[in-house]
Structures are given as C-alpha cells and as structure tokens.
PDB file of C-alpha atoms in Angstrom:
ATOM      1  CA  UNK A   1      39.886  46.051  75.549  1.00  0.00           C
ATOM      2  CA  UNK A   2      36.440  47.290  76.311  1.00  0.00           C
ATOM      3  CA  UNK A   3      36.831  50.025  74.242  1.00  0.00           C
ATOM      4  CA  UNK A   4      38.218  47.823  71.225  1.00  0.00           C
ATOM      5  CA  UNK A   5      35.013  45.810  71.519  1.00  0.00           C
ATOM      6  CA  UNK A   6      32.914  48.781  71.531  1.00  0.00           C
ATOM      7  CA  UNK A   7      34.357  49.997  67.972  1.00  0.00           C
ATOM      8  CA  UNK A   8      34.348  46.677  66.560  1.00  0.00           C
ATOM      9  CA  UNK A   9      30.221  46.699  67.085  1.00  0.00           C
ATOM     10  CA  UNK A  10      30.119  50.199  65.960  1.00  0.00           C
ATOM     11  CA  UNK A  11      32.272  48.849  62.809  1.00  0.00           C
ATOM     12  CA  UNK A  12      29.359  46.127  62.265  1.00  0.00           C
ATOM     13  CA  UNK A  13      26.873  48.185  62.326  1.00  0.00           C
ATOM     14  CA  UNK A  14      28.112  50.589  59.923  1.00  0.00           C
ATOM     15  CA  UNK A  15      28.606  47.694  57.616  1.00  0.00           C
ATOM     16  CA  UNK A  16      25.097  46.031  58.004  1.00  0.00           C
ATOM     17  CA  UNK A  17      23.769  49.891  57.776  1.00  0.00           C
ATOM     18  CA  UNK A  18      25.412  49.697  54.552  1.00  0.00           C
ATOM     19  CA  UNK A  19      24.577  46.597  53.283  1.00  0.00           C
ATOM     20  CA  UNK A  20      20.741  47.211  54.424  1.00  0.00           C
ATOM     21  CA  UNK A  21      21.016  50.583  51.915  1.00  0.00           C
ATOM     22  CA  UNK A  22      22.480  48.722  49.192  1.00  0.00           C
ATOM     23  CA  UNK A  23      19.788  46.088  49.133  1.00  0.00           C
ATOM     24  CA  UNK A  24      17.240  48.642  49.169  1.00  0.00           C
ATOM     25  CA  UNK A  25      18.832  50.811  46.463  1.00  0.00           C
ATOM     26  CA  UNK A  26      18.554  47.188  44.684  1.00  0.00           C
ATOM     27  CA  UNK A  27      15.320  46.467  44.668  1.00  0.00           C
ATOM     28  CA  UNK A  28      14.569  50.106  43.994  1.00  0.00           C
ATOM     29  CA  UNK A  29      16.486  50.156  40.944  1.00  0.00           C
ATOM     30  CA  UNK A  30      14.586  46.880  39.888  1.00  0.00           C
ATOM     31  CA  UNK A  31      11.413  48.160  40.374  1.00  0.00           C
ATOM     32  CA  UNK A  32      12.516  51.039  38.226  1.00  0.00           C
ATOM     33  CA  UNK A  33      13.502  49.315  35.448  1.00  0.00           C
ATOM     34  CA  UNK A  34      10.144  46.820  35.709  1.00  0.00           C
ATOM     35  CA  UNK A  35       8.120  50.327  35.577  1.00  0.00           C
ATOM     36  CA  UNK A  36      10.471  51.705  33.121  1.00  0.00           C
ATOM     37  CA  UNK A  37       9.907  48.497  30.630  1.00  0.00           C
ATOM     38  CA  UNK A  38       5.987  48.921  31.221  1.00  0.00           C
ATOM     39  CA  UNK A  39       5.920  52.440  30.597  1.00  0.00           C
ATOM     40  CA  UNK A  40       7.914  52.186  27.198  1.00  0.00           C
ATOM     41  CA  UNK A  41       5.986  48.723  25.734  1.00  0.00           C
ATOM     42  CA  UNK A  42       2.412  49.431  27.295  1.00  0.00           C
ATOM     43  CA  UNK A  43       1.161  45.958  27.299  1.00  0.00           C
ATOM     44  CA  UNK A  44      -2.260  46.115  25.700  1.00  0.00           C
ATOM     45  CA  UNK A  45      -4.573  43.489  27.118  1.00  0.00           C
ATOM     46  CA  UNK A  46      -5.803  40.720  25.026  1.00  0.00           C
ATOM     47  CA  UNK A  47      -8.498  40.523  23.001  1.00  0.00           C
ATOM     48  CA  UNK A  48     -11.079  37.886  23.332  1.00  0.00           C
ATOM     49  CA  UNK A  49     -14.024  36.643  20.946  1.00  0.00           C
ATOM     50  CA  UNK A  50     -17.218  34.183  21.375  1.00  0.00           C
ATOM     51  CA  UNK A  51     -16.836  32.374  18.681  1.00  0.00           C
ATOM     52  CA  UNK A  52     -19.759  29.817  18.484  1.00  0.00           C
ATOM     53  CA  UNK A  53     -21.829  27.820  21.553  1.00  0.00           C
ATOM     54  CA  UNK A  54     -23.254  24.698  20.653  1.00  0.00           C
ATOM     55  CA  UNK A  55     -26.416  24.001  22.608  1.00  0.00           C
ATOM     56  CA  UNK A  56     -26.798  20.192  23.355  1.00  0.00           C
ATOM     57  CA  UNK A  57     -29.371  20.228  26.889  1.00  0.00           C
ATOM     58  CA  UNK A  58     -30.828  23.443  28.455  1.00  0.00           C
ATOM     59  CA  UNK A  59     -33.521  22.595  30.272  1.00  0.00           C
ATOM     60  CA  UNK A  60     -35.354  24.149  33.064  1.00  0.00           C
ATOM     61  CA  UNK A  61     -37.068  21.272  35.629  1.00  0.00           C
ATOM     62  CA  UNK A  62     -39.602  21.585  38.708  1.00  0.00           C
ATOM     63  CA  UNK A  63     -38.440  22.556  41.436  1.00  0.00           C
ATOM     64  CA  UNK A  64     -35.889  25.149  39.827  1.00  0.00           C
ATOM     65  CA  UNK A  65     -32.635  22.794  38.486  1.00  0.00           C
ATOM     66  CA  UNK A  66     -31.293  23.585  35.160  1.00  0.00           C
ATOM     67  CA  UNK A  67     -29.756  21.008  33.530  1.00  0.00           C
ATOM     68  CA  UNK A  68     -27.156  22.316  30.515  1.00  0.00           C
ATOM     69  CA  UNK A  69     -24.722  21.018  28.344  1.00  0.00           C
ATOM     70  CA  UNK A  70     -22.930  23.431  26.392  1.00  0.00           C
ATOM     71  CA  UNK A  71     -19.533  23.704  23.946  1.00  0.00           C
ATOM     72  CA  UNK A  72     -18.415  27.383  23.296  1.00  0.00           C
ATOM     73  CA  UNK A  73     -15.565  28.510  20.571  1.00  0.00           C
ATOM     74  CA  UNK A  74     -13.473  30.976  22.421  1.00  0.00           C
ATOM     75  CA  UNK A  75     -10.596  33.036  20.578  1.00  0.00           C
ATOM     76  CA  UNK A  76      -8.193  34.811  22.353  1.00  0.00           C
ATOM     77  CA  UNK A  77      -5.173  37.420  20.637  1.00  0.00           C
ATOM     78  CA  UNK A  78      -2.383  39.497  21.427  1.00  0.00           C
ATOM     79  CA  UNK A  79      -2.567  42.686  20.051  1.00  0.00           C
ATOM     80  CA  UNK A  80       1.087  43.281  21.232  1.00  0.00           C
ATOM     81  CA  UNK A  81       4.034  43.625  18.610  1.00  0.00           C
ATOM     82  CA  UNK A  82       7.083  42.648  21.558  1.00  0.00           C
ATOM     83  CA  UNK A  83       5.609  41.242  24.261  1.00  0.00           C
ATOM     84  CA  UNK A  84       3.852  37.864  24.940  1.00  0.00           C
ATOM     85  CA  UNK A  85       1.125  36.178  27.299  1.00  0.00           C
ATOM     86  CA  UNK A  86       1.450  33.319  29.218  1.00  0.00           C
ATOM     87  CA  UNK A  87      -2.107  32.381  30.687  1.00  0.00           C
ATOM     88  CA  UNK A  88      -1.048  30.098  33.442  1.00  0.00           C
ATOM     89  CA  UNK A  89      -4.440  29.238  35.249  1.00  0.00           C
ATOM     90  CA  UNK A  90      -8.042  29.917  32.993  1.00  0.00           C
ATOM     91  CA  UNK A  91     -11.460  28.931  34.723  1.00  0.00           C
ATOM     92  CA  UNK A  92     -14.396  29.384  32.600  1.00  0.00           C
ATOM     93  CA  UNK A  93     -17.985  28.851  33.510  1.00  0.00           C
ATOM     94  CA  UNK A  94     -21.641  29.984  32.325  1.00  0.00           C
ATOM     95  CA  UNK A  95     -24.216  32.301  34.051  1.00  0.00           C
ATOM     96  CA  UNK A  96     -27.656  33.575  33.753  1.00  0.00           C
ATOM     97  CA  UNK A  97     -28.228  37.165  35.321  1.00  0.00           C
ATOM     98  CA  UNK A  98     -25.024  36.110  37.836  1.00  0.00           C
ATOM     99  CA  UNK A  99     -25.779  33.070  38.955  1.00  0.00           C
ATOM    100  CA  UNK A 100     -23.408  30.677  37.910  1.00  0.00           C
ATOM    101  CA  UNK A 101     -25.199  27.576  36.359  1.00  0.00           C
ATOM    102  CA  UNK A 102     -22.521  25.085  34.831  1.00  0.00           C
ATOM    103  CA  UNK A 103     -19.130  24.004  36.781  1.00  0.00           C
ATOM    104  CA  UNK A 104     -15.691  25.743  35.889  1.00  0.00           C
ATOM    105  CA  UNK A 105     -13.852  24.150  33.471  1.00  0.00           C
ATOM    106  CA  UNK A 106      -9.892  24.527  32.901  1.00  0.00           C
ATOM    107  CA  UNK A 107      -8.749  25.511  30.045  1.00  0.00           C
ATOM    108  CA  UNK A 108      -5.299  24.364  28.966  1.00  0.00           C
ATOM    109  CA  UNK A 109      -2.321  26.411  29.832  1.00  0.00           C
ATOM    110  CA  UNK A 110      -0.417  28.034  27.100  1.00  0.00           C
ATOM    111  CA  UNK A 111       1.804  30.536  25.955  1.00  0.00           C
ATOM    112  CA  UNK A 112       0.840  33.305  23.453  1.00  0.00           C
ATOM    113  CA  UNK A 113       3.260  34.458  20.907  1.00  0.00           C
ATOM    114  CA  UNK A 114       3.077  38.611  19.193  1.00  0.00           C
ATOM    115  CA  UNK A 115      -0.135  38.901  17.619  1.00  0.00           C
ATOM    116  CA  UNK A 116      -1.086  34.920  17.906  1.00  0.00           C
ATOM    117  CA  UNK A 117      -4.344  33.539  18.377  1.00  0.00           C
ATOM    118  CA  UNK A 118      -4.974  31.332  20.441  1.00  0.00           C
ATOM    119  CA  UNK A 119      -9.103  28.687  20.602  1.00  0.00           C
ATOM    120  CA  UNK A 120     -10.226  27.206  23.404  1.00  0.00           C
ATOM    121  CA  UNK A 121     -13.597  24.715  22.561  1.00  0.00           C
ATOM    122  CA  UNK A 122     -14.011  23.550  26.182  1.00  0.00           C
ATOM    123  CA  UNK A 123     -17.480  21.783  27.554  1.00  0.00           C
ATOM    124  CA  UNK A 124     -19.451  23.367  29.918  1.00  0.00           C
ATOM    125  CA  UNK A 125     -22.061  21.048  32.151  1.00  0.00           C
ATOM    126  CA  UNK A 126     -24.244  22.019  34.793  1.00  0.00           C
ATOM    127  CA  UNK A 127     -26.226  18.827  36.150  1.00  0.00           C
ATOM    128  CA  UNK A 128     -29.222  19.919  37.936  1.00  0.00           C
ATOM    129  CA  UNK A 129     -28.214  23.075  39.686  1.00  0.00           C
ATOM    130  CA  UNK A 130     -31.174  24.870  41.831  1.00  0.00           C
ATOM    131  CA  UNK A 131     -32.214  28.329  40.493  1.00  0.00           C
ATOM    132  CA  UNK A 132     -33.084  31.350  42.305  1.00  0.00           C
ATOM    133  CA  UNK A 133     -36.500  31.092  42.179  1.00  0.00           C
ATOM    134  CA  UNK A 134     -37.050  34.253  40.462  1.00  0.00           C
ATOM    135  CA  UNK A 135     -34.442  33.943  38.040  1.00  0.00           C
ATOM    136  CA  UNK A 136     -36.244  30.495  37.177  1.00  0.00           C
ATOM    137  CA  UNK A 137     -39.469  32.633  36.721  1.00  0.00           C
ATOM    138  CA  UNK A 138     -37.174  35.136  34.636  1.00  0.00           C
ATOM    139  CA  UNK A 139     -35.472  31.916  32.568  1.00  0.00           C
ATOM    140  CA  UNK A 140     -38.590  30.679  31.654  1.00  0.00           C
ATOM    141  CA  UNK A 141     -40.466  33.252  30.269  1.00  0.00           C
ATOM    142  CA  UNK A 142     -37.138  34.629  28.392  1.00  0.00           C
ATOM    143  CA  UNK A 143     -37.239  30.779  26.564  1.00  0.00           C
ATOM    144  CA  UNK A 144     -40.915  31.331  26.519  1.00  0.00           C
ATOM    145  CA  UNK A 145     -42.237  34.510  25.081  1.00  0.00           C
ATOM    146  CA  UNK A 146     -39.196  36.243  24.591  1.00  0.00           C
ATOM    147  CA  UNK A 147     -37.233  32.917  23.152  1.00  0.00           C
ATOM    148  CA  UNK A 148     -34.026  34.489  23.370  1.00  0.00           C
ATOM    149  CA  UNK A 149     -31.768  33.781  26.491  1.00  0.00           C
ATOM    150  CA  UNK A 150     -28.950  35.912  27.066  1.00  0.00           C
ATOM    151  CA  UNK A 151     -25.924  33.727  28.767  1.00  0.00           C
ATOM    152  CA  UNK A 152     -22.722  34.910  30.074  1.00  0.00           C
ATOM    153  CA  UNK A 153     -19.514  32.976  29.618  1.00  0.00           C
ATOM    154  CA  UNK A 154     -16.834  33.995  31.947  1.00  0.00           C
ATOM    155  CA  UNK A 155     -13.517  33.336  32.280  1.00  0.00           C
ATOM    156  CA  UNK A 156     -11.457  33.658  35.573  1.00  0.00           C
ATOM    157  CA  UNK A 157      -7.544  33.578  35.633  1.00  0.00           C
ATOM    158  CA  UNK A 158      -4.160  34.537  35.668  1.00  0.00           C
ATOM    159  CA  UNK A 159      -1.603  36.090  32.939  1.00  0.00           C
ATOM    160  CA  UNK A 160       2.068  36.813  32.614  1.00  0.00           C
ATOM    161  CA  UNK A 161       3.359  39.251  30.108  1.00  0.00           C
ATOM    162  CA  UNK A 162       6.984  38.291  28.807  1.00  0.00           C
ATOM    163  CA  UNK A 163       8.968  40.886  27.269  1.00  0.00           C
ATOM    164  CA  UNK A 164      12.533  38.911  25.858  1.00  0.00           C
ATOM    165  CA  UNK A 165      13.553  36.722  28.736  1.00  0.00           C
ATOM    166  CA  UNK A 166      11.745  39.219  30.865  1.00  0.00           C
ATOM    167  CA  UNK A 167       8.641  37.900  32.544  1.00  0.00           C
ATOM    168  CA  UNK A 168       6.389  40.112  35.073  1.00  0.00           C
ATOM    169  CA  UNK A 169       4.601  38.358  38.097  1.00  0.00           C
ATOM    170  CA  UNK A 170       0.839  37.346  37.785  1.00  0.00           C
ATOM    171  CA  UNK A 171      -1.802  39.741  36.857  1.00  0.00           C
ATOM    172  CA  UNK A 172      -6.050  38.628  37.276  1.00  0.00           C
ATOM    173  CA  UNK A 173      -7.461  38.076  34.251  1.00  0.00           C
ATOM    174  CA  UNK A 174     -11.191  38.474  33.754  1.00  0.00           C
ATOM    175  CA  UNK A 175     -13.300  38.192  31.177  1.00  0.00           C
ATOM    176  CA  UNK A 176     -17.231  38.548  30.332  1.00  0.00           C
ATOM    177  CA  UNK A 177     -18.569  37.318  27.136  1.00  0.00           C
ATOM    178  CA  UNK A 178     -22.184  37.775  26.785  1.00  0.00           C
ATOM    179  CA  UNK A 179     -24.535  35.344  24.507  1.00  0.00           C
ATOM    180  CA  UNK A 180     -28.086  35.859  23.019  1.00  0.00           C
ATOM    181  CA  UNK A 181     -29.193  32.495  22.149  1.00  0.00           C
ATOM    182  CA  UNK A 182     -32.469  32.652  20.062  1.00  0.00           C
ATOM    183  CA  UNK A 183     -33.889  29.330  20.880  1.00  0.00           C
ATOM    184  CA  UNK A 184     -37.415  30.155  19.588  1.00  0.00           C
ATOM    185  CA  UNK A 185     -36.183  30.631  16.229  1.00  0.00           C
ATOM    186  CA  UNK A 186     -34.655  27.241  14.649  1.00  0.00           C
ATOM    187  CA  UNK A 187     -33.300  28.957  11.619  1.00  0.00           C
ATOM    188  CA  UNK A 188     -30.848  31.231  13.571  1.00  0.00           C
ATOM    189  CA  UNK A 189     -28.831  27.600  14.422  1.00  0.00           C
ATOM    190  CA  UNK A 190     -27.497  24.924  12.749  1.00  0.00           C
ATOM    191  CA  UNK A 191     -28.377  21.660  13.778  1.00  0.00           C
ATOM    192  CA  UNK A 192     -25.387  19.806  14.412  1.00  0.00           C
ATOM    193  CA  UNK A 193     -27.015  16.066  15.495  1.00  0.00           C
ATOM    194  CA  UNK A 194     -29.135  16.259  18.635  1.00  0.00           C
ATOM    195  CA  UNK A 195     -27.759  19.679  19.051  1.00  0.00           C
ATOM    196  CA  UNK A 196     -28.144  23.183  17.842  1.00  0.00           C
ATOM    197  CA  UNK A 197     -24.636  25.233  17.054  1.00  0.00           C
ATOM    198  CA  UNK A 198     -25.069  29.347  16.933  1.00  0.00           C
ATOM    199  CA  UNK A 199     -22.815  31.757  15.276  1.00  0.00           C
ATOM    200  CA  UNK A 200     -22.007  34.905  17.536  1.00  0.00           C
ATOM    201  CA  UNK A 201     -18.490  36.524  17.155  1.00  0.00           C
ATOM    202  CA  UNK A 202     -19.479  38.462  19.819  1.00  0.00           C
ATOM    203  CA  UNK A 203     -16.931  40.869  20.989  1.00  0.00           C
ATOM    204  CA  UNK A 204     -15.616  39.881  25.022  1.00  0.00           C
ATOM    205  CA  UNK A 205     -15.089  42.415  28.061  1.00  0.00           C
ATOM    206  CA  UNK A 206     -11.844  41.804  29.108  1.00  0.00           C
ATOM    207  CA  UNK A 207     -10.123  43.371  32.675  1.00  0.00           C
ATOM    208  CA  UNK A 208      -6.154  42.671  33.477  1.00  0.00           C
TER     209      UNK A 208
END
C-alpha cells in the first residue's frame, strides 16, 4: 500500500514536471514568434512635426513667475507600410532650458492607421510658476537683447504597435520638439487677435 502511494506521487510529479516544461516551451515559442514578427516588419518610430505655436501671454513677473498661455500644432505620422500605432496615454508640456513651465496637458487617445497623420492643437497654460532664478536672469535677457526664446515642447507617453490583430505591450514614447520664438521681431508672426501665431515645421526628436 505504502509502496502504491509512493509511485502514485512519483506519477504526479512526472506529470506536473511535464506540464511545467510544456508551459515554458509555450511562452518560449511566443516570445519567438513576437521577436520573429519584429525582426521581419522593423517598426520604424513615428515621426513628429511642430507645426505652429500661437503665443497669447508670456510674461516674466517679479519675483521670478512666468505666466504663459500657449496653443501648439503638433503632427504626428507613421512611416510604417503594415503596422499601426495606438498612442494610449500622451502628456505634453513646455520648458525653458528643463524646467518645465506650463502644466501637462492630455492629448486625446487615438489609433494611427499605415502612413496616417495624425494633429494634436492642445493648450498649454502655466499660471505663475516660480523660475530658477538664473534661468529668469537667462529668460529675460534672451526676450531682451537676444529677442528670440528657444522653448521646448515635450511630449511624454505610451505606444502600441499593431501588426493585423497582433498588438505588442506598451513601449515609452518621448518626444522633444524644440521652438525659437522671435518675439523681438513682429514680422516673423502673424497676429491672430491679441495673439501672435509663428510658423516652425520644425522637425521633433522622437525616442520609443
């Protein structure tokens, strides 16, 4: 009897042994086929254009809080002939020489068919946020004697590729688009009302 229950344990182990290998050889062959896909399509990261920003407040008050109030034209495409993008989560915000100086704002969710384009025109506020007080010195003589301002948009998220019904987990998205505004120099805007709207189609970094 003893010896009946010692071979039936022995029996379960064998089988969870086995099942333990099969799972493994599973996911293994899974994995495979994920790299395999990548390999053969090579995603190619989107491409991303500053479009326009539309100035309606910048302004630098004692002691150190910048008040701005900006609209950008972003463009976004997929290079890609068989695979699309979902961007599930986008936060983009403004900086001056890294410090951030408007709030995030979320852009909408969407998915991004072969070689669409896809324009975000989001606001961007920042309400009295304290400078560094260097990189107020630095702000103000850039408006100043230099009158050009150079502003970084950035965007912070996360993207899905989708290749047929197949869709990959979440990669990070970044993205750094830098801006020269030339706000001593009226004629290199448009006035749009109480605001001044500048052309760029400045090429973005972009990191997946």
């Amino acid at each position: 009897m003893i010896e009946d229950c010692g071979q039936h344990d022995d029996g379960k182990k064998k089988l969870y042994k086995r099942l333990l290998i099969a799972l493994v050889g599973f996911i293994i062959l899974i994995l495979f086929i994920i790299l395999l896909v990548y390999l053969i399509l090579r995603p190619t990261k989107p491409h991303f254009i500053l479009q326009d920003v539309t100035v309606y407040a910048f302004n630098l008050s004692a002691p150190n809080l910048l008040t701005s109030n900006l609209q950008i034209s972003l463009s976004s495409r997929n290079p890609n002939d068989r695979i699309g993008i979902y961007y599930d989560k986008l936060d983009i915000f403004a900086s001056y020489h890294g410090q951030q100086i408007t709030l995030p704002t979320l852009l909408p969710s969407t998915y991004q068919g072969h070689k669409d384009v896809t324009v975000w025109s989001p606001f961007l506020f920042g309400n009295m946020v304290p400078m560094a007080p260097y990189l107020a010195v630095s702000l103000n003589q850039d408006q100043i004697m230099a009158g050009t301002i150079l502003i970084n948009f950035r965007v912070d998220g996360r993207i899905r590729w989708r290749v047929g019904t197949f869709l990959t987990g979440k990669y990070h998205l970044y993205v750094n688009c830098p801006a020269y505004i030339n706000f001593g120099n009226k004629n290199s805007g448009i006035a749009v009302g109480n605001a001044m709207k500048y052309q760029l189609l400045m090429s973005c970094h972009v990191d997946v």
